[in-house]
Short mmCIF file of C-alpha atoms and ligand atoms in Angstrom, two decimals:
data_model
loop_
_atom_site.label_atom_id
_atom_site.label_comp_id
_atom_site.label_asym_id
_atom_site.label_seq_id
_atom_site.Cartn_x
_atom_site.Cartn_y
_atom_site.Cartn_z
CA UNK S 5 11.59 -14.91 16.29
CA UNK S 6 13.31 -12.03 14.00
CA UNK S 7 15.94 -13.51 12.19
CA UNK S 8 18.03 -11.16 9.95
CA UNK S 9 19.52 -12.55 6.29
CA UNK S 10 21.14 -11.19 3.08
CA UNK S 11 19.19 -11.42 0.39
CA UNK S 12 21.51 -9.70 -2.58
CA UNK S 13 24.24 -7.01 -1.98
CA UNK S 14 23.01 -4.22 0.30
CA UNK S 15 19.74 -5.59 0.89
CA UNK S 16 19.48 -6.79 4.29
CA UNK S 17 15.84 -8.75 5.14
CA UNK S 18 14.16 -9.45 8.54
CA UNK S 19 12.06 -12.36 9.06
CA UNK S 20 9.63 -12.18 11.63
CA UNK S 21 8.17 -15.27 12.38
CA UNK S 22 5.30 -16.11 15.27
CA UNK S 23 2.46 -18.55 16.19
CA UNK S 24 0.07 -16.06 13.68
CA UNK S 25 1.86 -14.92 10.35
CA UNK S 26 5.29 -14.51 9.03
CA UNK S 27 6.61 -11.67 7.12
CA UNK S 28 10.02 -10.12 5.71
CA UNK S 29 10.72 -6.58 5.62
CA UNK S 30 13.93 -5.28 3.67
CA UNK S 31 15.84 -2.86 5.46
CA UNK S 32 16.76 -1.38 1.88
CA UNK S 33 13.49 0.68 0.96
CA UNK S 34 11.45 -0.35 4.70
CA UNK S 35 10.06 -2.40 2.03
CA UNK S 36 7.37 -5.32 3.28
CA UNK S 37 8.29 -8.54 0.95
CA UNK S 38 6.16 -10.18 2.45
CA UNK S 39 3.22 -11.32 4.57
CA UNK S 40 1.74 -15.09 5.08
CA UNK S 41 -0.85 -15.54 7.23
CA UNK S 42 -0.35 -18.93 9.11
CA UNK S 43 -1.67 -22.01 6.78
CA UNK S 44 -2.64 -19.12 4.34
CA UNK S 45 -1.02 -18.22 0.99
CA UNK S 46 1.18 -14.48 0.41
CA UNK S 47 -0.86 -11.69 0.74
CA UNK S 48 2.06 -9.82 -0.96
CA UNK S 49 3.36 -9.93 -4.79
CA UNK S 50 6.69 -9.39 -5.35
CA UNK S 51 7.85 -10.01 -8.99
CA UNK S 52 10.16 -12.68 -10.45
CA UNK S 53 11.81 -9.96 -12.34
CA UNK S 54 11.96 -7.35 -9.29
CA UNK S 55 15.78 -6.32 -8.60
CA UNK S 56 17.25 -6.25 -5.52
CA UNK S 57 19.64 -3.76 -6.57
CA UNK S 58 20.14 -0.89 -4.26
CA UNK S 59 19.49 2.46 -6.29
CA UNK S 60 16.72 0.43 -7.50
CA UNK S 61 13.43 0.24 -6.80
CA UNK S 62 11.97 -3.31 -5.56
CA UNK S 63 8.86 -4.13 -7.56
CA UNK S 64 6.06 -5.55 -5.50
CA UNK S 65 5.88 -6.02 -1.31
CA UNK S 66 4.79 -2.09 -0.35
CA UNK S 67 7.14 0.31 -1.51
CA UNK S 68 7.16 3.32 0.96
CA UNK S 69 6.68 6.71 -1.67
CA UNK S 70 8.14 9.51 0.09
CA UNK S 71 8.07 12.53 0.26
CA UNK S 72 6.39 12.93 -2.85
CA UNK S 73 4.27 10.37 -4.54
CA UNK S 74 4.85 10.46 -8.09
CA UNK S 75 6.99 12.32 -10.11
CA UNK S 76 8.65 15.41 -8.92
CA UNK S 77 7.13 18.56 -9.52
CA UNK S 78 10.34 19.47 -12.68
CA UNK S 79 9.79 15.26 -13.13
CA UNK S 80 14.20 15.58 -13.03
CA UNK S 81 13.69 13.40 -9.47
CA UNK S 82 12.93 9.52 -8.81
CA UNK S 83 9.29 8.53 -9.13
CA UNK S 84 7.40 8.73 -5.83
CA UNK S 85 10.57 9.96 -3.58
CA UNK S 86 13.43 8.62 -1.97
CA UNK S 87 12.57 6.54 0.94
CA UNK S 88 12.25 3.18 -1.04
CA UNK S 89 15.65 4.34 -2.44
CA UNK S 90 17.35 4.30 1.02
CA UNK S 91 18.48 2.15 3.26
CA UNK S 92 16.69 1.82 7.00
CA UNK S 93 17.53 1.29 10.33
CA UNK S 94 15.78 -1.10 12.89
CA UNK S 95 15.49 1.11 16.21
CA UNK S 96 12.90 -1.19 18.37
CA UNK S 97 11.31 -4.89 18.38
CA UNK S 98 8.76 -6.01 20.68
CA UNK S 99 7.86 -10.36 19.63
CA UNK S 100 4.68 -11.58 21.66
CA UNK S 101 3.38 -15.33 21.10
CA UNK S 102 1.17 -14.07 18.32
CA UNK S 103 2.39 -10.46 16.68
CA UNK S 104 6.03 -9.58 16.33
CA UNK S 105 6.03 -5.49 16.28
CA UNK S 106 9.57 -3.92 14.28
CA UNK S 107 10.17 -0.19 14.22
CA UNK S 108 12.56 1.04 11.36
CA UNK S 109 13.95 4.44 10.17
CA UNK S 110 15.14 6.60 7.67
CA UNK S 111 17.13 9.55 8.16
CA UNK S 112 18.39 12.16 5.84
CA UNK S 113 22.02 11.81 4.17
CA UNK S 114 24.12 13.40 1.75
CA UNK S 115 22.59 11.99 -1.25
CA UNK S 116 18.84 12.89 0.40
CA UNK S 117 19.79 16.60 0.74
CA UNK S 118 20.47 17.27 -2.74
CA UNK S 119 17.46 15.78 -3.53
CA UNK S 120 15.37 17.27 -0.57
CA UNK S 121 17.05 19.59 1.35
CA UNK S 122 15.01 19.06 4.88
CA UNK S 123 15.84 17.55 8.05
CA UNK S 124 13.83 14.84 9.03
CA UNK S 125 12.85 11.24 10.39
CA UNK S 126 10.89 8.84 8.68
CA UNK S 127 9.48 6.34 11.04
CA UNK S 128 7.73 2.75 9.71
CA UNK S 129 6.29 0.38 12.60
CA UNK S 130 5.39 -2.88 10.97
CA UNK S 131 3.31 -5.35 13.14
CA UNK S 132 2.82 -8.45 12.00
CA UNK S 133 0.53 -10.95 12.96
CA UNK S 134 -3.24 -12.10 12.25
CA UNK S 135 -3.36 -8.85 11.09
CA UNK S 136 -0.63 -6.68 9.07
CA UNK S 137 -0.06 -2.86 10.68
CA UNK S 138 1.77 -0.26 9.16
CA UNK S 139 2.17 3.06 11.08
CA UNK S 140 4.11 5.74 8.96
CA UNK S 141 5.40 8.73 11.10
CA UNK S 142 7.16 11.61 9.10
CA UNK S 143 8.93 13.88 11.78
CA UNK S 144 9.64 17.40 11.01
CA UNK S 145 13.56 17.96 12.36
CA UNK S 146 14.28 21.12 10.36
CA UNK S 147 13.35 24.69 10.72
CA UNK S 148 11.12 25.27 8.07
CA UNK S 149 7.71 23.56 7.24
CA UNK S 150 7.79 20.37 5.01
CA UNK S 151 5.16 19.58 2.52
CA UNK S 152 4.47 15.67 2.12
CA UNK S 153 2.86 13.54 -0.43
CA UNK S 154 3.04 9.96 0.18
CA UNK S 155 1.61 6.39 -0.33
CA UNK S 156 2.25 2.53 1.08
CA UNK S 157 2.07 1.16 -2.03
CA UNK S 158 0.42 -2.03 -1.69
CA UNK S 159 0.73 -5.10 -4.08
CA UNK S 160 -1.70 -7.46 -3.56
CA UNK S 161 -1.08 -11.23 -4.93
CA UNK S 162 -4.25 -12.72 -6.71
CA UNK S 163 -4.88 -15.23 -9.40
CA UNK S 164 -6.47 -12.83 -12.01
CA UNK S 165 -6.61 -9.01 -11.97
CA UNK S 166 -9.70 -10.19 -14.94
CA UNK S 167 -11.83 -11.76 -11.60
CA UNK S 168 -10.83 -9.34 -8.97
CA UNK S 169 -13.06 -6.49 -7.42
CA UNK S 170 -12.47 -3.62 -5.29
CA UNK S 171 -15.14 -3.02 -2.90
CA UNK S 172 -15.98 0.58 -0.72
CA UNK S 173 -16.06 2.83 -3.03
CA UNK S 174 -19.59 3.02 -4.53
CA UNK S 175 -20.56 6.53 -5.10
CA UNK S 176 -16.98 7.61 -4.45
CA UNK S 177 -15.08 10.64 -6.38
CA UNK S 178 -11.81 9.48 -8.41
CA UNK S 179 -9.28 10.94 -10.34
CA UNK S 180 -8.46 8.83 -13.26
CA UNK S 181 -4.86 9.04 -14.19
CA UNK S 182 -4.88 7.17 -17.42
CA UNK S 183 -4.41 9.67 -20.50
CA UNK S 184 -6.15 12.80 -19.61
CA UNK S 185 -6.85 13.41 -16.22
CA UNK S 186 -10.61 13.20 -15.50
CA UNK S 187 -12.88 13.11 -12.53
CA UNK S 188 -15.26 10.67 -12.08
CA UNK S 189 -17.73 9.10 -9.82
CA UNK S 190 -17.21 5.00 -8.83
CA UNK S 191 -20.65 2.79 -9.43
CA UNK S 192 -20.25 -0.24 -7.56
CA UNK S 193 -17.31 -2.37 -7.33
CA UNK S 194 -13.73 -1.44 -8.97
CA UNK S 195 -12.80 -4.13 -11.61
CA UNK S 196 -9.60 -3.93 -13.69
CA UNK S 197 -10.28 -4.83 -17.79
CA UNK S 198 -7.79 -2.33 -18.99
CA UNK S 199 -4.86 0.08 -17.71
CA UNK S 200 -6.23 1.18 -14.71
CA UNK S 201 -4.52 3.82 -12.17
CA UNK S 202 -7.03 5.91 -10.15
CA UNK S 203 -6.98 8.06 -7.20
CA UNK S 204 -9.81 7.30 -4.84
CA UNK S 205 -10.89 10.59 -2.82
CA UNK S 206 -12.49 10.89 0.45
CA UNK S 207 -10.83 8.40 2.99
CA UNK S 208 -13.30 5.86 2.39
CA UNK S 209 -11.65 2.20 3.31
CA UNK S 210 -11.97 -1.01 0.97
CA UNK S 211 -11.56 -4.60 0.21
CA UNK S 212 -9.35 -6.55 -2.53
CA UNK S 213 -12.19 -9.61 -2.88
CA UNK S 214 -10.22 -12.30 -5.65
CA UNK S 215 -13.30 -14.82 -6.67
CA UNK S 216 -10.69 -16.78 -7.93
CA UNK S 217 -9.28 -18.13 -4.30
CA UNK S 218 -12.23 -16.32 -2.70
CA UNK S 219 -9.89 -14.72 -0.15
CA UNK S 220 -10.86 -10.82 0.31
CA UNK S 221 -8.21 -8.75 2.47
CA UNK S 222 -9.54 -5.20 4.17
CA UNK S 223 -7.36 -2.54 3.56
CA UNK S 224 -8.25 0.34 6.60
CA UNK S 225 -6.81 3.43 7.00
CA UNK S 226 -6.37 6.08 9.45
CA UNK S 227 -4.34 9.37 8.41
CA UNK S 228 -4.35 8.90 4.90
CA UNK S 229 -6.80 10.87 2.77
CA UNK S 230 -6.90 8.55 -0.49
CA UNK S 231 -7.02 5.30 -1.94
CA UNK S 232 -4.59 4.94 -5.47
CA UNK S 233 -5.80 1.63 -7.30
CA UNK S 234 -3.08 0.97 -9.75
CA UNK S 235 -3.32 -2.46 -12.42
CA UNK S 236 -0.19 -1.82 -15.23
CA UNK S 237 -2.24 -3.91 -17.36
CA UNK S 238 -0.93 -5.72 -21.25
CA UNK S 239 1.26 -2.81 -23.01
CA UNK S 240 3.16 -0.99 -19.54
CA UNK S 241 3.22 -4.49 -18.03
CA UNK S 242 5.69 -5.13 -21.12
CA UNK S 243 7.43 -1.87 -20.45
CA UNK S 244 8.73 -2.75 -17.44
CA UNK S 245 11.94 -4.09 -17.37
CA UNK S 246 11.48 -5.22 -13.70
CA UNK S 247 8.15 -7.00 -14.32
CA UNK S 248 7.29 -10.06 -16.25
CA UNK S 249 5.01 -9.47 -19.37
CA UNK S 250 2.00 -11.48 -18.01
CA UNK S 251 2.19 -10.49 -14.05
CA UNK S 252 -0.51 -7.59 -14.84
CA UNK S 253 -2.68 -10.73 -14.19
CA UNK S 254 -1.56 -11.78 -10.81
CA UNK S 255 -1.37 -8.52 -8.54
CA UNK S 256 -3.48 -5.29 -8.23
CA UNK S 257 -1.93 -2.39 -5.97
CA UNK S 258 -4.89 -0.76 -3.51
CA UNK S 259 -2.41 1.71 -1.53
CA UNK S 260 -2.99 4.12 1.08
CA UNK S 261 -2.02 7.70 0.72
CA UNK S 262 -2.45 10.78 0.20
CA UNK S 263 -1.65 12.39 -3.01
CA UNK S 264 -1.73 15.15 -5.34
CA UNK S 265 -3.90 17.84 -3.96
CA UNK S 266 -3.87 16.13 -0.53
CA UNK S 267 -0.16 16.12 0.26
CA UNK S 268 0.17 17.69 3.86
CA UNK S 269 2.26 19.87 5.26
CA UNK S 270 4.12 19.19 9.27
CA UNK S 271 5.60 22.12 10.83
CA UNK S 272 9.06 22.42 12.58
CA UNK S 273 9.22 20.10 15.23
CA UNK S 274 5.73 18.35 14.74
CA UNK S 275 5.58 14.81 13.59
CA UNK S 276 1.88 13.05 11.48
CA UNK S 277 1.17 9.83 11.88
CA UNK S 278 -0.86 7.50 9.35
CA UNK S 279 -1.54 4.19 9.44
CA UNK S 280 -2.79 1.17 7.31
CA UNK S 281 -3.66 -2.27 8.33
CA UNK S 282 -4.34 -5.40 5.96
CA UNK S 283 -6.90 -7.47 7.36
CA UNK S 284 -7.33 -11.25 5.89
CA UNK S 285 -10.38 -12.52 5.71
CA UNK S 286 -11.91 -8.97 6.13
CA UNK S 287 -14.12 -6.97 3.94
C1 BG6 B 17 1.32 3.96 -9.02
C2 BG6 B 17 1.10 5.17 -9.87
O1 BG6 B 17 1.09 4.26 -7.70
O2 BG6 B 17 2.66 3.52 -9.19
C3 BG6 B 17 1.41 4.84 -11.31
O3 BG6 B 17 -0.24 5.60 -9.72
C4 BG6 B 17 2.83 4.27 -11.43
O4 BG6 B 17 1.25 6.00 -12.11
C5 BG6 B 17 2.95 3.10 -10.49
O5 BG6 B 17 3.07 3.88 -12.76
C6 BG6 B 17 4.29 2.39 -10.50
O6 BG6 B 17 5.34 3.25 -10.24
P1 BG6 B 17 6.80 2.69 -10.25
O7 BG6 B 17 7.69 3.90 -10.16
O8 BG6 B 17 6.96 1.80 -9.05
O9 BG6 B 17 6.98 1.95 -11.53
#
């Protein structure tokens, strides 16, 4: 079942319920709220202080950062793009006993062009079901080659960022993004006892394991070069106005993408998938 409800002014959510999971995607952003497992607990976090505020971003659920991830190259533009900024269309649905499939787009306006000025369609197929898929197709409609960074920027809901770990990427080049930008090489698992916001290289996949519920959740890619593992942690946790001051402890974001040096270009005409599935119970 898909049922379709408004959640605030100008944001429009879909339910889609089945015999496996249930999740809500916002048409405002093509923005996953969330995604419950049947007789499990959210695998999304989505924060009491998030706005539902079009113009605004939502904080939590998986923000879609396009076309750039980050700030803009002058930093004058929004932080990590426009598509979680616009508002989507559903184009397809396909429900089955135990997966409910919903395609959604974005196309360029007005307001996109004097941001970006390139022709385009942004495609996100969300599947939903003992598994959550995410399939992210950026179509080239203009004349002239696009250049693309991008990231599904996953928050995962745990019980303690302090007792969380990040497993698969032992041995595995990062770019650390707190203060001066350093590389470095990962020794075992990733755990979070400070600000932590890392790019991990090399398209290796990985697991969110909390020891608190003992739940781990397998984030696998395909298309997407890099790993960014992002905790706000004490100080920017009470920075953001959209974010209560103690939520640093309940979410880490592990998001597929890829980023600085690995942005990609499509040419005229040409369209790149990538793709990300959440898999409970996985490692
Ligand atoms: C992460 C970035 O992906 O997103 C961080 O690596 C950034 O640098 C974070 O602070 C949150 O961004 P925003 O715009 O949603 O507050």
């Amino acid at each position: 079942m898909i049922t379709r409800t408004t959640l605030s002014p100008g944001i429009t959510v879909l339910t889609l319920e089945n015999a496996s999971a249930t999740a809500k995607v916002s048409l405002y952003g093509g923005h996953v709220l969330s995604y419950v497992p049947k007789g499990q607990k959210d695998v999304l976090f989505v924060s009491e202080k998030s706005l539902f505020e079009p113009g605004k971003p939502i904080r939590g659920g998986i923000p879609v950062c396009w076309p750039w991830f980050g700030p803009s190259a002058d930093k004058t533009l929004p932080i990590h793009g426009f598509a979680r900024l616009a508002q989507w269309n559903l184009v397809s649905s396909e429900e089955k006993e135990d997966r409910t499939t919903i395609v959604l787009e974005c196309l360029p306006t007005d307001a996109t062009r004097v941001l970006w000025p390139h022709d385009f369609r942004l495609l996100l197929s969300v599947t939903a079901g003992k598994s959550l898929e995410l399939a992210l197709t950026t179509e080239n409609a203009g004349k002239e080659t696009i250049r693309v960074s991008d990231a599904l920027h996953t928050y995962f809901s745990i019980a303690d960022a302090r007792k969380v770990s990040v497993a698969g990427f032992d041995g595995a080049r990062y770019i650390d993004r707190v203060g001066e930008r350093t590389e470095r090489d990962q020794a075992g698992e990733v755990t979070i006892v400070a600000e932590t916001d890392r790019v991990y290289l090399g398209g290796k996949d990985c697991s969110v394991i909390d020891a608190v519920t003992g739940r781990s959740v397998a984030v696998r890619k395909d298309g997407f070069t890099d790993t960014v593992i992002w905790n706000p942690w004490i100080e920017k946790a009470k920075a953001m106005p959209d974010f209560a001051d103690d939520e640093y402890l309940r979410m880490i974001c592990a998001e597929a993408g890829s980023v600085l040096g690995n942005a990609f270009d499509v040419a005229p005409g040409a369209s790149v998938t990538q793709r990300m599935t959440l898999v409970p119970g996985a490692r």
